[in-house]
């Protein structure tokens, strides 16, 4: 593989791990608020981010390249409201999308067809990631205290 792509994919897989920690911190914010449905939903989100990182790792290993695991900044642990958590999440996913698109641009420039195929999965996944948070933001904006209780129960059913 081209060195530029190996470096960029390593950077992205570490950003996926950073994303996992962003959601792990949010999961525990909800745990502290006793919003167990949100807590569960963000735990599933956390695990999904780890899977996103693993998918890049497997790909780099399959292609005989070296994976480099790095550190990253501490995530935000305190929030003022449920809505703030969700808006922070949506903004985070928009940043992920921007980075995935930049990776796809690089794959196209390098005519790296296997990487384009892998990255297409992430392009599609990001549509879903942004849609999930947009939907939750819309729901939370519409509701009162009772509605939040009902939504919490609904989110508790998210499947892994
Ligand atoms: Fe791995 Fe939520 O993007």
PDB file of C-alpha atoms and ligand atoms in Angstrom, residues 16 19 23 45 49 52 93 96 126 129, ligand 1:
ATOM      1  CA  UNK A  16     -12.351   5.649  15.908  1.00  0.00           C
ATOM      2  CA  UNK A  19     -14.713   8.184  19.314  1.00  0.00           C
ATOM      3  CA  UNK A  23     -19.249   7.767  23.849  1.00  0.00           C
ATOM      4  CA  UNK A  45     -22.460   3.126  20.316  1.00  0.00           C
ATOM      5  CA  UNK A  49     -16.784   2.547  17.453  1.00  0.00           C
ATOM      6  CA  UNK A  52     -14.995   0.551  13.361  1.00  0.00           C
ATOM      7  CA  UNK A  93     -19.996  12.365  13.713  1.00  0.00           C
ATOM      8  CA  UNK A  96     -15.810  11.628  11.377  1.00  0.00           C
ATOM      9  CA  UNK A 126     -21.684   7.657   8.436  1.00  0.00           C
ATOM     10  CA  UNK A 129     -24.513   7.608  12.295  1.00  0.00           C
TER      11      UNK A 129
HETATM   12 FE1  LIG B   1     -17.044   5.398  13.708  1.00  0.00          FE
HETATM   13 FE2  LIG B   1     -19.424   7.014  14.730  1.00  0.00          FE
HETATM   14  O1  LIG B   1     -18.126   6.777  13.470  1.00  0.00           O
END
